[in-house]
Amino acid sequence: MTASEGEVRRRADRLRTEIRRHDHLYHVENRPEISDGAYDRLFRELSAIEEAFPHLVTPDSPTQRVGADPLSELPVVRHVAAMLSLDSSEAAEDARRFDERVRKAVDGPVEYLAEPKLDGSSLELVYVNGVLDRAVTRGNGREGEGVTENARTIPSVPLRLRLAEQPATLDPSNGDPSESADTLPIPSLLAVRGEVLMYLSSFEELNRSRVEAGLEPYANPRNASAGALRQLDSRITRTRPLEFFAYDILHVEWRDDSRPGGDPGAGAAFDTNTGAAFETDEQAAEALQGWGLRLPDRTRKVADIDEAIAYHAEFARDREDLDYEIDGVVLKLNALAPRDALGSTSHHPRWAFAFKFAPRQEVTRLERITVQVGRTGKLTPLALLRPVEVGGVTVSRASLHNREELERRDVREGDLVRIQRAGDVIPQVVERVEEPGRARSDPFRMPDECPRCGAAVVEEGPFVVCSNRLGCPAQLERGIEHFVSRGGLDIEGLGSETVALLVGEGLVREPADLFDLTPDDLLKLDGFAETRSRKLVEAIQSAKKTELARFVYGLGIPEVGATVARVLAVEFRDLAILREAAAERLEEVEGIGPIMSEKITRFFNDDARAASVDAVLSKGFELIPPPEQESRALDGKSFVFTGRLDSITRSEAKRRVESLGGRVVSSVSAATGYLVLGGRPGSKAKKAEELGVPVLEEQAFLRLLGE
Ligand code: IVH
């Protein structure tokens, strides 16, 4: 017995509506109602129907976010309306001058909508009868590149608009609040402008994996997102964590019978510009939100330029807390009618102004280049800089990544360099600043020998690696530091200085030696009195009873971070079984691909590594497998981070929260589950308090993760 095609079609429609609703709740509103598993089931059911009945597939189906074949080039597409730039300055006087010009042109009080100036790339989305028709980059402002297939892969870009609740303010004649639940009709044509960007935490993670794979890291999140948006193959774009925020209606048209507020009467220009349909930018923003688009966080209506300047100052302080880059605040005249009178130059509208922040770039002298040896023997050139303050933080070192990077940038000792800092990201050398007439030193050459142990180096792609692996003290030190770190055995009192002492004094020649240390051994070391020696030995001994996941993480297998270690522990439950697992078996595990499985098997099959692990285990370890029922302890809870965490990076924290079913969002709302408080918290803490959102200090947060 088969269901009639009519029934199947109705089921598919129901599923699409339901999935779209959950997509919106998850990606735009940050408050999912169902678990990932339940969502996957809906999605799979729809995919199965569409596979069996291909003619039932609709272009705006949630299943259709990827699929198109790669393009040979991006088409040139004309914008619905010109995408202008913004007048901008870092100076408050310029913001005041802008305000004066506006006030001259407008009768009565002047309000602005103030919002963050997002540092990504501008994108136009065009919806025809509510369905995403095309997406176009800014280009020269008149025409840009058609990147429709790529935009479709961005989860916060709706493939179809929702019916919006009509803002109560839209039609003043509609005084009865019971009637204000009207829905705002779907326009026949809507061109929305917004920004595509990448969260800093996602960017860090992307760059880490690129460097690991021997690829050039992106200079900043903006370049990374712009590059992803302009891919020819949307399947590549889909793997890049892009976000979309809408901030302007470029153009809107309604069919005559569906325009908001009913028949406008003869002559009303409802079909030509935004101003005729909305009175204020605030209403336009509400409409965008209602249609399912995500707006920038913390947009605020300000009553005058003083309030706008205060908003700018507040945001400049909070900038450090955000998980995305902003380079200023945008002020927009809230009333739409006077905008026409103010008009535009060929470059920018006169009704908007970008009040920028001082850039987080500085120029300083590169005093020396040194080489660091990492846990896996990788030699990393490091720039030692004349200390300089960049956006409130003193920077004295910057990574130069690898040999190829160094050559590409041609920076040498003694050069003047421009450096930049983006959020939590390690400071980077952007470029050399030319100094005509100044003699330069010779190009820096990566050493032929390991600077720590003198062993020969080998080249692996763009990397130079010390060949001495288990014999190199630098690799040993880094390896032990990792083994005993917070995510690993978590041995208190065993920081990098102590590790260096132990290795330097010859007390520890391999990780297993740690467990033979006696208080008497330690007493010989600088700074170790009786109590400290005894405590450290106790801490080392008690660390032998530990979670399997911590032990696996601590081994320092390339590519295996805390999350993967936990996944492996859940799957294998026993170190001996994990060590024997073949690559094919590892690849069956969710989240483990061929590259990772190869690294894992290579690690365990290496005789020297195996001997080192055996030696450690021979000291009497008890490795506790994870609880049988994998915990979804944080199911549906959202987390916001503020300030710097000491013992875990933001991206690691995010992964851990997600692995327990929680989500990480960037701004505090009443729906936020927890605010996690690091050092130097900003205004988010205050907001959380106002909204009654529970606040967790770092240690409490780690306990919640089951640390
Ligand atoms: S409004 C013409 N609002 O800044 C007015 N622009 O430097 C339309 N930008 O190309 C733009 N955040 O890509 C507006 N909240 C925001 C913005 C924003 C970022 C970008 C936009 C523009 C650039 C100008």
XYZ file of C-alpha atoms and ligand atoms in Angstrom:
731
model
C 0.000 0.000 0.000
C 1.458 3.344 -0.949
C 0.458 6.799 0.121
C -1.111 8.842 -2.628
C 1.143 11.405 -4.201
C -1.053 14.148 -2.796
C -0.360 12.904 0.716
C 3.347 12.702 0.075
C 3.370 16.218 -1.299
C 1.518 17.509 1.752
C 3.910 15.700 4.058
C 6.896 17.233 2.233
C 5.344 20.695 2.535
C 4.727 20.189 6.239
C 8.296 19.033 6.744
C 9.714 22.025 4.887
C 7.684 24.459 6.937
C 8.734 22.735 10.132
C 12.424 22.572 9.170
C 12.436 26.233 8.138
C 10.942 27.140 11.491
C 13.671 25.246 13.317
C 16.371 26.706 11.060
C 15.152 30.153 11.976
C 14.963 29.399 15.689
C 18.468 27.965 15.637
C 20.385 30.285 13.330
C 18.591 33.593 13.693
C 16.968 33.591 17.097
C 19.505 31.439 18.919
C 16.815 29.506 20.754
C 16.347 26.038 19.299
C 13.305 24.105 20.405
C 14.368 20.612 19.422
C 17.514 18.542 19.726
C 19.926 18.122 16.833
C 18.827 14.507 16.611
C 15.155 15.389 16.232
C 16.080 17.983 13.609
C 18.155 15.433 11.702
C 15.206 13.050 11.643
C 12.941 15.678 10.062
C 15.649 16.528 7.559
C 16.289 12.916 6.644
C 12.606 12.243 6.155
C 12.310 15.175 3.767
C 15.450 14.145 1.892
C 14.104 10.609 1.518
C 10.812 11.892 0.068
C 12.625 14.212 -2.333
C 14.905 11.419 -3.431
C 11.962 9.144 -4.167
C 9.944 11.899 -5.855
C 12.452 14.236 -7.483
C 9.712 16.268 -9.157
C 8.488 17.323 -5.694
C 11.765 19.109 -4.915
C 11.311 22.884 -4.695
C 14.203 25.310 -5.160
C 13.580 26.845 -1.728
C 13.519 23.489 0.042
C 15.866 23.382 3.061
C 17.583 20.445 1.383
C 18.664 22.664 -1.509
C 21.339 24.702 0.219
C 24.061 22.947 -1.743
C 24.118 20.950 -4.863
C 24.958 23.072 -7.830
C 28.012 22.131 -9.875
C 31.055 24.390 -9.703
C 31.005 27.444 -11.952
C 33.797 28.347 -14.343
C 33.502 31.996 -13.360
C 31.202 34.190 -11.321
C 28.634 36.063 -13.420
C 28.433 39.852 -13.309
C 25.040 40.904 -11.947
C 23.491 44.353 -11.720
C 22.232 45.513 -8.339
C 18.564 46.381 -7.865
C 19.701 49.699 -6.412
C 23.173 51.152 -6.106
C 25.154 49.844 -3.159
C 26.882 52.946 -1.934
C 29.657 53.177 0.592
C 29.639 55.169 3.824
C 31.150 58.480 4.778
C 33.490 57.660 7.607
C 35.890 59.056 10.168
C 37.410 58.189 13.513
C 36.916 61.727 14.814
C 33.989 62.749 16.994
C 34.087 66.246 15.426
C 33.335 64.670 12.072
C 30.384 62.806 13.562
C 29.118 66.126 14.930
C 29.581 67.807 11.589
C 27.555 65.047 9.959
C 24.810 65.604 12.544
C 24.761 69.360 11.881
C 24.309 68.827 8.177
C 21.463 66.413 8.814
C 19.735 68.742 11.269
C 19.893 71.590 8.786
C 17.957 69.499 6.313
C 15.382 68.064 8.714
C 12.621 69.829 10.647
C 12.279 68.887 14.291
C 14.231 66.397 16.384
C 16.652 64.060 14.674
C 16.938 60.455 15.827
C 19.492 57.971 14.631
C 19.635 54.247 14.521
C 23.085 53.255 15.747
C 24.472 49.844 14.999
C 27.825 48.068 14.854
C 29.776 48.462 11.642
C 30.461 44.851 10.831
C 33.840 44.162 9.297
C 33.017 41.618 6.633
C 31.861 41.884 3.053
C 28.710 43.499 1.843
C 26.127 41.333 0.088
C 22.835 42.033 -1.656
C 20.108 39.397 -1.371
C 17.181 39.641 -3.751
C 13.900 37.915 -2.913
C 11.271 37.569 -5.637
C 7.845 36.765 -4.222
C 9.553 35.758 -1.015
C 12.006 33.275 -2.511
C 15.750 33.943 -2.655
C 16.465 34.693 -6.278
C 20.041 35.899 -6.237
C 22.888 37.123 -4.112
C 25.369 39.676 -5.395
C 28.618 40.997 -3.922
C 29.097 44.731 -3.774
C 31.551 44.923 -6.672
C 31.706 48.476 -7.969
C 28.388 49.372 -6.340
C 26.361 49.183 -9.576
C 27.150 45.608 -10.397
C 28.815 42.837 -8.497
C 29.468 39.125 -8.703
C 26.598 36.689 -8.574
C 27.288 34.366 -5.674
C 23.799 32.943 -5.286
C 24.822 29.313 -4.842
C 27.332 30.283 -2.199
C 24.920 32.475 -0.277
C 22.427 29.617 -0.225
C 24.841 27.587 1.898
C 24.862 30.203 4.675
C 22.453 29.003 7.357
C 21.375 32.498 8.400
C 20.374 33.406 4.829
C 16.697 32.422 4.534
C 15.921 30.674 1.245
C 12.422 31.970 1.673
C 10.947 34.845 3.667
C 8.539 34.244 6.533
C 5.271 36.044 6.968
C 6.206 38.822 9.340
C 4.200 40.135 12.248
C 3.323 43.645 11.251
C 5.015 46.121 13.580
C 2.333 47.934 15.562
C 3.861 51.247 14.571
C 3.605 50.619 10.876
C 0.117 51.977 10.390
C -0.785 54.680 12.874
C -4.457 54.452 11.888
C -4.443 50.941 13.205
C -4.813 51.994 16.824
C -6.375 48.854 18.227
C -3.573 46.636 19.503
C -5.687 43.527 18.939
C -5.492 44.251 15.242
C -1.781 44.805 15.205
C -1.145 41.072 14.995
C -1.621 41.442 11.235
C 1.128 39.928 9.233
C 3.249 42.037 6.979
C 2.821 40.732 3.461
C 5.670 39.221 1.513
C 6.938 41.788 -0.990
C 6.969 40.898 -4.646
C 10.539 42.172 -4.748
C 12.870 42.748 -1.830
C 16.535 43.676 -2.059
C 18.288 43.415 1.274
C 21.767 44.530 2.052
C 23.831 42.968 4.765
C 27.246 41.706 5.763
C 28.809 38.287 5.461
C 31.380 37.555 8.137
C 33.056 34.829 10.114
C 33.032 34.582 13.903
C 36.500 34.981 15.411
C 36.280 31.603 17.108
C 35.435 29.927 13.790
C 38.200 31.869 12.078
C 40.821 30.764 14.590
C 39.774 27.191 14.138
C 39.839 27.452 10.347
C 43.315 28.972 10.403
C 44.610 26.392 12.820
C 43.536 23.610 10.509
C 44.964 25.416 7.487
C 48.360 25.867 9.106
C 48.254 22.250 10.226
C 47.562 21.207 6.636
C 50.434 23.336 5.357
C 48.181 25.968 3.784
C 48.597 29.693 4.065
C 46.538 31.053 6.958
C 44.075 33.834 6.219
C 45.246 37.245 7.319
C 41.978 38.091 9.022
C 38.362 36.958 9.270
C 37.309 39.447 6.608
C 39.620 37.954 3.987
C 38.582 34.473 4.996
C 34.875 35.215 4.614
C 35.292 37.225 1.425
C 37.277 34.370 -0.109
C 34.687 31.816 0.923
C 31.887 33.917 -0.523
C 33.581 34.127 -3.916
C 34.327 30.438 -4.374
C 33.341 28.881 -7.679
C 32.315 25.686 -5.921
C 29.575 26.153 -3.348
C 30.553 22.874 -1.725
C 33.703 24.609 -0.533
C 31.734 27.598 0.721
C 29.531 25.265 2.696
C 32.483 24.059 4.745
C 33.323 27.629 5.771
C 31.508 28.970 8.818
C 29.825 32.062 7.351
C 27.249 34.282 9.006
C 24.906 36.849 7.494
C 23.505 39.976 9.158
C 20.996 42.236 7.377
C 21.096 46.006 7.895
C 19.366 47.790 5.069
C 16.457 47.491 2.665
C 17.822 48.595 -0.676
C 14.494 48.336 -2.398
C 11.043 46.867 -1.864
C 7.938 46.401 -4.020
C 4.555 44.969 -3.215
C 1.852 43.783 -5.540
C -0.912 46.373 -5.451
C -3.324 44.218 -3.490
C -0.891 43.207 -0.805
C 0.862 46.368 0.223
C 0.942 47.046 3.926
C -1.670 49.368 5.350
C -4.126 48.636 2.529
C -4.757 50.874 -0.462
C -2.538 53.922 -0.203
C -4.744 55.877 -2.555
C -3.850 57.346 -5.868
C -0.285 58.423 -6.424
C 1.346 56.703 -3.477
C 4.702 55.457 -4.590
C 4.651 52.104 -2.859
C 6.619 50.400 -5.510
C 9.668 52.555 -5.759
C 11.355 52.916 -2.456
C 11.425 51.874 1.117
C 10.328 55.210 2.428
C 6.816 54.850 1.114
C 6.228 51.576 2.929
C 7.925 52.427 6.234
C 8.286 55.681 8.040
C 11.424 54.878 9.941
C 14.481 52.716 9.598
C 13.431 51.099 12.839
C 10.247 49.835 11.182
C 12.202 48.620 8.192
C 14.528 46.738 10.545
C 11.575 45.183 12.347
C 10.182 44.065 9.016
C 13.491 42.452 8.043
C 13.550 40.639 11.339
C 9.958 39.569 10.865
C 10.737 38.145 7.454
C 13.338 35.950 9.090
C 16.552 37.860 8.550
C 19.059 38.333 11.333
C 19.981 41.874 12.321
C 23.240 43.048 13.902
C 23.229 42.728 17.689
C 22.688 45.758 19.854
C 21.177 48.104 17.320
C 19.942 51.083 19.283
C 17.851 54.164 18.634
C 19.652 57.247 19.905
C 17.984 60.607 20.478
C 20.902 62.804 19.475
C 24.551 62.910 18.515
C 25.753 62.947 22.141
C 24.005 59.686 22.765
C 25.475 58.341 19.540
C 28.976 59.298 20.675
C 28.397 57.592 24.028
C 27.232 54.472 22.202
C 30.430 54.542 20.153
C 32.553 54.790 23.318
C 30.687 51.937 24.948
C 31.114 49.754 21.908
C 34.793 50.583 21.625
C 35.200 49.148 25.133
C 33.139 46.065 24.428
C 34.854 45.374 21.175
C 37.177 42.869 22.853
C 34.233 40.817 24.007
C 32.594 40.281 20.682
C 33.124 37.123 18.721
C 33.233 39.120 15.500
C 35.167 42.092 14.213
C 33.610 45.525 14.097
C 35.441 48.596 12.935
C 33.073 51.293 14.137
C 29.435 52.145 14.524
C 27.065 53.237 11.767
C 24.655 56.088 12.398
C 21.596 56.231 10.189
C 18.904 58.849 10.150
C 15.895 57.016 11.515
C 13.202 58.964 9.647
C 13.070 57.772 6.066
C 11.211 60.623 4.385
C 14.024 63.205 4.766
C 16.551 60.810 3.297
C 15.464 61.700 -0.231
C 15.958 65.365 0.466
C 19.433 64.735 1.818
C 20.335 62.561 -1.138
C 23.682 60.966 -1.862
C 27.024 61.728 -3.346
C 28.316 59.244 -5.886
C 30.156 57.602 -3.004
C 27.838 57.681 0.007
C 24.388 58.694 1.227
C 24.296 61.925 3.263
C 21.923 60.381 5.817
C 24.392 57.838 7.178
C 27.822 58.033 8.750
C 30.372 55.459 9.864
C 31.979 56.571 13.113
C 35.018 54.310 13.076
C 37.269 52.946 15.780
C 40.993 53.409 15.835
C 42.395 50.439 13.908
C 44.041 47.621 15.774
C 47.151 47.819 13.703
C 50.408 49.357 14.739
C 53.831 49.804 13.277
C 56.829 48.680 15.272
C 60.394 47.464 14.890
C 61.046 43.768 14.434
C 64.061 43.362 16.681
C 64.876 39.726 16.228
C 63.570 36.508 14.717
C 63.844 33.395 16.843
C 62.734 29.874 16.217
C 60.468 27.906 18.519
C 60.273 24.141 18.543
C 56.787 22.752 18.993
C 55.462 19.552 20.485
C 55.618 17.743 17.174
C 59.030 19.163 16.330
C 57.760 21.854 14.010
C 60.074 24.874 13.873
C 58.129 28.126 13.972
C 59.775 31.471 13.281
C 58.732 34.007 15.867
C 59.072 37.768 15.550
C 60.337 39.516 18.677
C 59.010 43.043 18.473
C 59.742 46.299 20.174
C 56.732 46.240 22.539
C 53.815 48.276 21.275
C 50.262 48.736 22.434
C 47.667 47.544 19.971
C 44.079 48.255 20.930
C 44.809 48.111 24.657
C 47.138 45.105 24.710
C 50.921 45.192 24.680
C 52.312 43.054 21.911
C 55.939 41.935 21.846
C 55.833 38.720 19.830
C 54.105 37.620 16.684
C 54.131 34.316 14.880
C 55.567 34.223 11.380
C 53.966 30.806 10.875
C 56.434 28.996 8.645
C 59.244 29.335 6.183
C 57.044 30.081 3.182
C 55.135 32.745 5.069
C 58.399 34.340 6.020
C 59.612 34.375 2.435
C 56.303 35.636 1.132
C 56.342 38.593 3.484
C 60.075 39.150 3.194
C 60.442 40.479 6.698
C 63.911 40.624 8.163
C 65.479 41.471 11.472
C 65.531 45.222 11.967
C 62.619 45.903 9.591
C 59.760 48.154 10.469
C 56.601 46.049 10.339
C 52.883 46.581 10.533
C 51.276 44.219 13.006
C 47.647 43.534 13.744
C 45.576 41.830 16.329
C 42.086 40.448 15.793
C 40.195 39.459 18.916
C 41.791 36.484 20.584
C 43.903 35.776 17.559
C 47.672 35.734 17.980
C 49.213 38.965 16.734
C 50.348 38.803 13.156
C 52.877 40.589 11.043
C 50.835 42.070 8.212
C 53.589 43.571 6.116
C 56.902 45.295 6.056
C 56.853 49.064 6.046
C 59.257 50.446 3.456
C 62.047 52.657 4.722
C 63.770 54.018 1.642
C 67.499 54.352 2.008
C 67.758 52.194 5.109
C 70.077 49.214 4.845
C 68.412 45.925 5.624
C 69.836 42.803 7.174
C 70.109 39.562 5.219
C 66.998 37.467 4.801
C 66.385 35.193 7.759
C 67.200 31.588 7.065
C 65.516 28.781 8.893
C 68.248 26.778 10.637
C 69.520 23.461 9.261
C 69.726 22.180 12.791
C 67.204 22.154 15.583
C 67.999 25.181 17.747
C 67.379 23.102 20.848
C 69.043 19.753 20.254
C 71.198 20.330 17.192
C 69.674 17.427 15.290
C 69.188 17.757 11.552
C 65.890 19.198 10.414
C 63.704 17.723 7.690
C 61.320 19.568 5.404
C 57.676 18.584 5.453
C 55.826 20.757 2.974
C 56.194 24.341 4.129
C 57.374 23.176 7.547
C 60.804 22.523 8.908
C 60.734 19.786 11.509
C 63.316 18.588 14.033
C 64.047 14.961 13.241
C 64.984 14.054 16.783
C 61.397 13.595 17.991
C 61.634 11.770 21.307
C 65.226 12.862 21.895
C 64.749 16.620 21.503
C 64.373 18.336 24.870
C 62.134 21.015 23.372
C 59.744 18.403 22.010
C 59.890 16.538 25.298
C 59.122 19.692 27.264
C 56.225 20.707 25.024
C 54.903 17.140 25.085
C 54.997 16.948 28.883
C 53.421 20.389 29.212
C 50.575 19.165 27.057
C 50.290 15.842 28.879
C 49.861 17.504 32.277
C 47.847 20.532 31.065
C 44.332 21.343 32.215
C 42.751 19.330 29.420
C 45.100 16.405 30.048
C 46.183 14.966 33.409
C 45.668 18.413 34.940
C 48.579 18.284 37.376
C 48.679 21.367 39.524
C 52.101 22.931 40.104
C 53.655 21.517 36.972
C 53.903 24.491 34.662
C 56.319 25.092 31.826
C 59.085 26.458 34.061
C 59.073 23.424 36.298
C 58.972 21.114 33.293
C 61.986 22.930 31.847
C 63.839 22.509 35.160
C 63.050 18.809 35.362
C 64.205 18.199 31.802
C 67.188 20.514 32.131
C 68.416 18.798 35.311
C 68.068 15.431 33.647
C 65.473 14.236 36.155
C 62.966 13.576 33.386
C 64.138 12.004 30.144
C 60.763 10.712 29.038
C 57.205 11.320 30.271
C 57.163 8.125 32.362
C 59.987 9.489 34.535
C 57.578 12.002 36.041
C 55.929 9.226 38.001
C 59.182 8.104 39.625
C 59.994 11.536 41.032
C 60.406 11.687 44.795
C 60.237 14.742 47.062
C 64.006 14.343 47.551
C 64.603 14.667 43.795
C 62.639 17.902 43.693
C 64.351 19.408 46.731
C 67.476 19.786 44.635
C 65.658 22.120 42.262
C 65.656 25.882 42.422
C 62.668 27.155 44.369
C 61.572 23.786 45.710
C 61.265 23.548 49.483
C 59.774 20.626 51.371
C 56.074 21.419 51.129
C 56.157 22.270 47.466
C 58.142 19.137 46.655
C 55.790 16.902 48.586
C 52.685 18.497 47.079
C 53.906 18.150 43.535
C 54.765 14.491 43.983
C 51.325 13.889 45.501
C 49.644 15.681 42.609
C 51.612 13.602 40.112
C 50.751 10.357 41.836
C 47.050 11.107 42.138
C 46.882 12.023 38.446
C 47.411 8.345 37.610
C 43.726 7.813 38.209
C 42.153 9.838 35.447
C 39.532 9.858 32.749
C 40.427 7.961 29.607
C 39.522 11.016 27.518
C 42.045 13.170 29.386
C 44.766 10.608 28.936
C 44.062 10.332 25.204
C 44.090 14.110 24.851
C 47.317 14.314 26.836
C 49.123 11.977 24.452
C 49.215 14.873 22.029
C 48.249 12.958 18.914
C 48.310 15.444 16.038
C 44.781 16.710 15.231
C 43.312 15.161 18.372
C 42.008 17.912 20.630
C 39.830 17.567 23.701
C 36.645 16.979 21.759
C 38.016 14.255 19.523
C 39.689 12.644 22.535
C 36.321 12.498 24.229
C 34.662 11.073 21.134
C 37.346 8.381 20.994
C 36.896 7.593 24.674
C 33.134 7.271 24.276
C 33.550 5.029 21.254
C 36.367 2.730 22.398
C 36.148 2.918 26.195
C 39.524 1.203 26.534
C 42.944 2.474 25.583
C 44.157 -0.955 24.451
C 41.255 -1.233 21.991
C 41.802 2.288 20.713
C 45.511 1.617 20.167
C 44.689 -1.420 18.031
C 41.919 0.243 15.997
C 42.480 0.204 12.236
C 42.025 3.340 10.152
C 38.771 2.010 8.652
C 37.389 1.405 12.114
C 38.303 4.939 13.235
C 36.643 6.435 10.203
C 33.351 4.869 11.214
C 33.317 7.220 14.171
C 31.288 10.371 13.694
C 33.547 13.348 13.126
C 36.689 11.389 12.274
C 37.805 11.585 8.672
C 40.647 9.950 6.779
C 43.261 12.558 7.719
C 42.614 12.270 11.419
C 42.381 8.496 11.385
C 45.703 8.351 9.578
C 47.339 10.563 12.203
C 45.927 8.430 14.996
C 47.048 5.108 13.570
C 50.423 6.534 12.641
C 50.889 7.708 16.216
C 49.974 4.409 17.808
C 51.938 2.332 15.283
C 55.132 4.256 15.851
C 57.399 1.984 17.902
C 59.073 4.741 19.850
C 55.752 6.377 20.757
C 54.286 3.017 21.701
C 57.228 2.330 24.005
C 56.826 5.730 25.620
C 53.086 5.141 26.201
C 53.796 1.662 27.591
C 56.392 3.083 29.950
C 53.859 5.607 31.267
C 51.168 2.952 31.686
C 53.598 0.705 33.561
C 53.546 3.270 36.374
C 50.085 2.043 37.328
C 47.373 4.076 35.671
C 43.640 3.718 36.145
C 41.843 5.123 33.094
C 38.163 5.755 33.670
C 35.908 5.380 30.638
C 33.132 7.930 30.127
C 29.708 7.230 31.629
C 27.722 4.740 29.530
C 25.029 7.177 28.535
C 26.719 9.916 26.572
C 25.746 13.075 28.322
C 23.635 15.662 26.577
C 23.807 17.618 29.777
C 23.631 21.003 28.085
C 20.911 20.146 25.578
C 19.465 23.305 24.097
C 21.251 25.636 26.541
C 22.947 28.651 25.039
C 26.204 30.145 26.292
C 27.730 33.560 25.847
C 31.402 34.164 26.641
C 32.857 37.414 27.819
C 36.438 38.262 28.684
C 39.417 35.997 28.346
C 39.357 32.457 29.711
C 42.569 31.238 31.288
C 42.529 27.509 30.998
C 40.720 26.883 27.754
C 40.533 28.727 24.449
C 37.257 30.119 23.208
C 37.106 27.689 20.336
C 37.828 24.746 22.597
C 35.149 25.943 25.031
C 32.725 26.194 22.132
C 33.489 22.681 20.976
C 32.997 21.298 24.466
C 29.674 23.079 24.928
C 28.497 21.811 21.571
C 29.616 18.285 22.270
C 27.279 18.305 25.260
C 24.372 19.549 23.178
C 24.696 23.234 24.055
C 25.213 26.221 21.790
C 27.437 29.256 21.818
C 25.954 32.577 20.808
C 27.477 36.007 20.704
C 25.140 38.259 22.622
C 23.180 38.119 25.833
C 19.398 38.030 25.698
C 16.722 36.910 28.125
C 16.867 33.501 26.433
C 20.592 33.017 27.145
C 21.291 29.988 29.320
C 24.545 31.153 30.890
C 27.040 33.942 30.639
C 30.583 32.672 31.168
C 32.766 35.303 32.751
C 36.470 35.523 31.939
C 39.009 38.189 32.864
C 38.293 41.807 31.888
C 34.562 41.295 31.285
C 32.660 44.033 29.489
C 29.096 45.226 29.395
C 27.703 41.767 28.831
C 28.003 40.992 32.526
C 25.854 43.972 33.352
C 23.280 43.022 30.786
C 23.151 39.440 32.064
C 22.540 40.734 35.539
C 19.743 42.979 34.335
C 18.101 40.119 32.500
C 18.620 37.614 35.296
C 20.840 35.371 33.151
C 22.946 33.042 35.346
C 26.606 34.021 35.365
C 29.359 31.409 35.657
C 32.946 32.071 36.592
C 35.488 30.069 34.633
C 35.891 27.332 37.257
C 32.131 26.854 37.609
C 31.868 26.634 33.840
C 34.554 23.930 33.722
C 32.684 21.987 36.393
C 29.530 22.236 34.321
C 31.452 20.686 31.440
C 32.288 17.855 33.780
C 35.888 18.849 34.350
S 24.646 50.660 6.053
C 24.781 53.136 2.286
N 25.202 49.338 8.179
O 30.384 49.257 5.733
C 24.321 52.616 3.570
N 26.781 49.329 6.409
O 32.406 51.197 4.842
C 24.267 51.174 3.569
N 28.758 47.952 6.852
O 29.978 48.805 2.323
C 25.257 50.576 4.458
N 28.132 47.274 8.849
O 29.327 46.869 3.784
C 25.623 49.689 6.971
N 25.553 48.159 10.138
C 25.957 48.520 8.924
C 27.177 48.080 8.379
C 27.556 48.509 7.118
C 29.054 47.208 7.913
C 29.640 48.079 5.694
C 28.966 48.083 4.366
C 29.597 49.209 3.596
C 30.776 49.527 4.422
C 31.174 50.967 4.242
